[in-house]
Amino acid sequence: MDTLYYLIPTFVIFLCIFPLIIQLRVTFNLESLSGVICLYIFKIKVKYYAYEIKGKYIILSNEKQTKHKEIEFDPRQFIIVKIFKDQLKHKSRVKEMFVFYNIGLGDAFLTSMVCGAINNAVLIYFTNVKNRRPTASMGIYDTVSYNRQVFEVAGKGSVSISLFDVVYSLIMSVILIKRLSKGSKV
């Protein structure tokens, strides 16, 4: 009977080491300045927000509520996010990255030139990522609307990371931010 109690710490250790599969889906429509952000963990929807940009406000809405937030940039928030991102970058494993877009500028020649330039830029970025993460699946899917004006972009990315790595990166980020605030070099 005592050996069954060992299952509890074994389960906790398994949860810490087992990789989480986090998927983020983002869409954006340039004409209406709106889109959708959806976060999935193990293909289960965790957060969903439809957003709209009006002036200097962002309107976030989901199934339950609508929030109005003013767009303001605090340099400290960018530093915190940058340090945390740098900590997570080497510990995560990119599983997939896909870009979908529908572009139409009214002129067929101009539309095809812009779509070709976007394809080249995205493929160069994908090549850079593929050199660092060779197991990632990547793709670009374009729809060209030659006779109408439309600009819609969507992205889908999936990353695998363990809970232990997320907690470790968060702790290291806090330590590095404390060092920065004291004035010492990182």
mmCIF file of C-alpha atoms in Angstrom:
data_model
loop_
_atom_site.group_PDB
_atom_site.id
_atom_site.type_symbol
_atom_site.label_atom_id
_atom_site.label_comp_id
_atom_site.label_asym_id
_atom_site.label_seq_id
_atom_site.Cartn_x
_atom_site.Cartn_y
_atom_site.Cartn_z
ATOM 1 C CA MET A 1 0.000 0.000 0.000
ATOM 2 C CA ASP A 2 2.894 2.384 0.713
ATOM 3 C CA THR A 3 4.173 2.068 -2.838
ATOM 4 C CA LEU A 4 0.989 3.614 -4.230
ATOM 5 C CA TYR A 5 1.900 6.912 -2.562
ATOM 6 C CA TYR A 6 4.929 7.065 -4.830
ATOM 7 C CA LEU A 7 2.579 7.572 -7.763
ATOM 8 C CA ILE A 8 1.788 11.140 -6.647
ATOM 9 C CA PRO A 9 5.366 12.501 -6.930
ATOM 10 C CA THR A 10 5.847 10.428 -10.069
ATOM 11 C CA PHE A 11 2.799 12.101 -11.619
ATOM 12 C CA VAL A 12 4.056 15.576 -10.614
ATOM 13 C CA ILE A 13 7.503 14.885 -12.089
ATOM 14 C CA PHE A 14 5.884 13.534 -15.257
ATOM 15 C CA LEU A 15 3.830 16.729 -15.610
ATOM 16 C CA CYS A 16 6.937 18.889 -15.211
ATOM 17 C CA ILE A 17 8.949 16.982 -17.798
ATOM 18 C CA PHE A 18 6.195 16.143 -20.308
ATOM 19 C CA PRO A 19 6.226 18.760 -23.087
ATOM 20 C CA LEU A 20 3.244 21.065 -23.490
ATOM 21 C CA ILE A 21 2.084 21.673 -27.043
ATOM 22 C CA ILE A 22 1.064 25.319 -27.282
ATOM 23 C CA GLN A 23 -0.597 26.587 -30.437
ATOM 24 C CA LEU A 24 -1.311 30.224 -31.267
ATOM 25 C CA ARG A 25 -3.579 31.319 -34.105
ATOM 26 C CA VAL A 26 -3.714 34.979 -35.124
ATOM 27 C CA THR A 27 -5.683 36.704 -37.875
ATOM 28 C CA PHE A 28 -5.658 40.339 -38.957
ATOM 29 C CA ASN A 29 -7.703 42.287 -41.476
ATOM 30 C CA LEU A 30 -5.960 45.527 -42.485
ATOM 31 C CA GLU A 31 -9.095 47.168 -43.878
ATOM 32 C CA SER A 32 -11.193 46.868 -40.717
ATOM 33 C CA LEU A 33 -8.190 46.785 -38.329
ATOM 34 C CA SER A 34 -9.622 43.731 -36.614
ATOM 35 C CA GLY A 35 -8.781 40.102 -36.062
ATOM 36 C CA VAL A 36 -8.827 37.123 -33.752
ATOM 37 C CA ILE A 37 -6.259 35.653 -31.355
ATOM 38 C CA CYS A 38 -6.755 32.107 -30.079
ATOM 39 C CA LEU A 39 -4.483 30.100 -27.741
ATOM 40 C CA TYR A 40 -4.637 26.307 -27.588
ATOM 41 C CA ILE A 41 -2.878 23.873 -25.257
ATOM 42 C CA PHE A 42 -3.018 20.245 -26.432
ATOM 43 C CA LYS A 43 -5.576 21.367 -29.072
ATOM 44 C CA ILE A 44 -7.952 22.569 -26.333
ATOM 45 C CA LYS A 45 -8.977 26.225 -26.645
ATOM 46 C CA VAL A 46 -7.742 28.155 -23.593
ATOM 47 C CA LYS A 47 -8.189 31.818 -24.586
ATOM 48 C CA TYR A 48 -10.061 33.428 -27.435
ATOM 49 C CA TYR A 49 -10.246 37.138 -28.177
ATOM 50 C CA ALA A 50 -11.607 39.088 -31.100
ATOM 51 C CA TYR A 51 -9.850 42.448 -31.262
ATOM 52 C CA GLU A 52 -10.455 45.709 -33.059
ATOM 53 C CA ILE A 53 -8.225 48.777 -33.173
ATOM 54 C CA LYS A 54 -10.033 52.135 -33.058
ATOM 55 C CA GLY A 55 -7.836 55.198 -32.719
ATOM 56 C CA LYS A 56 -5.637 54.679 -29.704
ATOM 57 C CA TYR A 57 -7.882 52.009 -28.158
ATOM 58 C CA ILE A 58 -7.984 48.243 -28.557
ATOM 59 C CA ILE A 59 -11.369 46.613 -28.074
ATOM 60 C CA LEU A 60 -10.983 43.018 -26.861
ATOM 61 C CA SER A 61 -14.049 40.831 -26.739
ATOM 62 C CA ASN A 62 -14.703 37.168 -26.047
ATOM 63 C CA GLU A 63 -17.793 35.128 -25.276
ATOM 64 C CA LYS A 64 -18.274 36.713 -21.844
ATOM 65 C CA GLN A 65 -17.086 40.314 -21.882
ATOM 66 C CA THR A 66 -15.760 43.257 -23.854
ATOM 67 C CA LYS A 67 -12.778 45.339 -22.696
ATOM 68 C CA HIS A 68 -11.559 48.725 -23.906
ATOM 69 C CA LYS A 69 -7.836 49.299 -23.414
ATOM 70 C CA GLU A 70 -5.786 52.316 -24.344
ATOM 71 C CA ILE A 71 -2.654 51.609 -26.354
ATOM 72 C CA GLU A 72 0.333 52.787 -24.369
ATOM 73 C CA PHE A 73 3.844 51.496 -24.482
ATOM 74 C CA ASP A 74 5.843 51.098 -21.293
ATOM 75 C CA PRO A 75 9.535 50.397 -21.987
ATOM 76 C CA ARG A 76 9.768 48.217 -18.864
ATOM 77 C CA GLN A 77 7.167 45.818 -20.253
ATOM 78 C CA PHE A 78 9.164 45.409 -23.465
ATOM 79 C CA ILE A 79 12.309 44.618 -21.476
ATOM 80 C CA ILE A 80 10.494 42.011 -19.387
ATOM 81 C CA VAL A 81 8.976 40.352 -22.464
ATOM 82 C CA LYS A 82 12.287 40.427 -24.349
ATOM 83 C CA ILE A 83 14.233 38.781 -21.528
ATOM 84 C CA PHE A 84 11.550 36.127 -21.018
ATOM 85 C CA LYS A 85 11.422 35.461 -24.786
ATOM 86 C CA ASP A 86 15.197 35.084 -24.941
ATOM 87 C CA GLN A 87 15.099 32.599 -22.074
ATOM 88 C CA LEU A 88 12.361 30.523 -23.730
ATOM 89 C CA LYS A 89 13.819 30.664 -27.244
ATOM 90 C CA HIS A 90 16.499 28.034 -26.682
ATOM 91 C CA LYS A 91 14.302 25.718 -24.622
ATOM 92 C CA SER A 92 11.308 25.527 -26.964
ATOM 93 C CA ARG A 93 10.889 23.316 -29.992
ATOM 94 C CA VAL A 94 9.020 24.741 -32.979
ATOM 95 C CA LYS A 95 6.635 22.125 -34.335
ATOM 96 C CA GLU A 96 4.849 24.058 -37.069
ATOM 97 C CA MET A 97 4.535 27.520 -38.576
ATOM 98 C CA PHE A 98 2.017 28.416 -41.255
ATOM 99 C CA VAL A 99 1.139 31.746 -42.878
ATOM 100 C CA PHE A 100 -2.131 32.274 -44.759
ATOM 101 C CA TYR A 101 -2.972 35.472 -46.584
ATOM 102 C CA ASN A 102 -5.459 36.909 -49.036
ATOM 103 C CA ILE A 103 -4.296 40.043 -50.800
ATOM 104 C CA GLY A 104 -5.881 42.070 -53.553
ATOM 105 C CA LEU A 105 -4.937 45.600 -54.538
ATOM 106 C CA GLY A 106 -7.298 46.127 -57.457
ATOM 107 C CA ASP A 107 -4.478 45.942 -60.029
ATOM 108 C CA ALA A 108 -3.433 42.436 -61.138
ATOM 109 C CA PHE A 109 0.222 43.329 -61.850
ATOM 110 C CA LEU A 110 0.734 45.210 -58.581
ATOM 111 C CA THR A 111 -1.022 42.455 -56.617
ATOM 112 C CA SER A 112 1.181 39.731 -58.088
ATOM 113 C CA MET A 113 4.345 41.761 -57.396
ATOM 114 C CA VAL A 114 3.361 42.397 -53.760
ATOM 115 C CA CYS A 115 2.411 38.740 -53.222
ATOM 116 C CA GLY A 116 5.720 37.604 -54.712
ATOM 117 C CA ALA A 117 7.646 39.951 -52.412
ATOM 118 C CA ILE A 118 5.692 38.706 -49.380
ATOM 119 C CA ASN A 119 6.321 35.084 -50.381
ATOM 120 C CA ASN A 120 10.059 35.749 -50.699
ATOM 121 C CA ALA A 121 10.251 37.501 -47.322
ATOM 122 C CA VAL A 122 8.325 34.756 -45.529
ATOM 123 C CA LEU A 123 10.339 31.985 -47.193
ATOM 124 C CA ILE A 124 13.610 33.671 -46.202
ATOM 125 C CA TYR A 125 12.379 33.811 -42.601
ATOM 126 C CA PHE A 126 11.251 30.168 -42.763
ATOM 127 C CA THR A 127 14.661 29.152 -44.122
ATOM 128 C CA ASN A 128 16.350 30.887 -41.206
ATOM 129 C CA VAL A 129 14.072 29.097 -38.717
ATOM 130 C CA LYS A 130 14.507 25.759 -40.513
ATOM 131 C CA ASN A 131 18.305 26.057 -40.204
ATOM 132 C CA ARG A 132 17.979 26.375 -36.423
ATOM 133 C CA ARG A 133 15.006 24.001 -35.957
ATOM 134 C CA PRO A 134 15.195 21.320 -38.688
ATOM 135 C CA THR A 135 12.150 19.319 -37.500
ATOM 136 C CA ALA A 136 9.670 22.192 -37.917
ATOM 137 C CA SER A 137 6.872 21.972 -40.467
ATOM 138 C CA MET A 138 6.347 25.218 -42.357
ATOM 139 C CA GLY A 139 4.156 26.460 -45.127
ATOM 140 C CA ILE A 140 2.812 29.527 -46.820
ATOM 141 C CA TYR A 141 -0.633 29.570 -48.387
ATOM 142 C CA ASP A 142 -1.587 32.567 -50.475
ATOM 143 C CA THR A 143 -4.818 33.550 -52.128
ATOM 144 C CA VAL A 144 -4.471 36.327 -54.644
ATOM 145 C CA SER A 145 -7.564 38.411 -55.378
ATOM 146 C CA TYR A 146 -6.671 40.239 -58.567
ATOM 147 C CA ASN A 147 -9.859 42.253 -59.102
ATOM 148 C CA ARG A 148 -10.818 43.427 -55.622
ATOM 149 C CA GLN A 149 -9.196 45.154 -52.672
ATOM 150 C CA VAL A 150 -8.607 42.931 -49.654
ATOM 151 C CA PHE A 151 -5.768 42.440 -47.169
ATOM 152 C CA GLU A 152 -6.211 39.570 -44.699
ATOM 153 C CA VAL A 153 -3.362 37.746 -42.948
ATOM 154 C CA ALA A 154 -3.477 34.739 -40.644
ATOM 155 C CA GLY A 155 -0.777 32.780 -38.891
ATOM 156 C CA LYS A 156 -0.678 29.498 -37.041
ATOM 157 C CA GLY A 157 2.237 28.328 -34.951
ATOM 158 C CA SER A 158 2.796 25.421 -32.616
ATOM 159 C CA VAL A 159 5.581 25.123 -30.029
ATOM 160 C CA SER A 160 6.496 22.310 -27.666
ATOM 161 C CA ILE A 161 7.988 23.156 -24.262
ATOM 162 C CA SER A 162 7.973 21.537 -20.835
ATOM 163 C CA LEU A 163 6.420 23.166 -17.787
ATOM 164 C CA PHE A 164 9.761 22.952 -15.999
ATOM 165 C CA ASP A 165 11.434 25.008 -18.740
ATOM 166 C CA VAL A 166 8.728 27.690 -18.546
ATOM 167 C CA VAL A 167 9.090 28.021 -14.761
ATOM 168 C CA TYR A 168 12.896 28.019 -15.011
ATOM 169 C CA SER A 169 12.817 30.725 -17.716
ATOM 170 C CA LEU A 170 10.426 32.833 -15.647
ATOM 171 C CA ILE A 171 12.680 32.618 -12.582
ATOM 172 C CA MET A 172 15.783 33.466 -14.636
ATOM 173 C CA SER A 173 13.968 36.428 -16.208
ATOM 174 C CA VAL A 174 13.044 37.791 -12.791
ATOM 175 C CA ILE A 175 16.652 37.406 -11.611
ATOM 176 C CA LEU A 176 18.004 39.169 -14.718
ATOM 177 C CA ILE A 177 15.470 42.007 -14.380
ATOM 178 C CA LYS A 178 16.453 42.503 -10.723
ATOM 179 C CA ARG A 179 20.109 42.711 -11.809
ATOM 180 C CA LEU A 180 19.232 45.250 -14.512
ATOM 181 C CA SER A 181 17.309 47.382 -12.050
ATOM 182 C CA LYS A 182 20.304 47.458 -9.692
ATOM 183 C CA GLY A 183 22.505 48.684 -12.511
ATOM 184 C CA SER A 184 24.840 45.731 -12.912
ATOM 185 C CA LYS A 185 25.576 44.169 -16.257
ATOM 186 C CA VAL A 186 23.756 41.053 -17.415
#
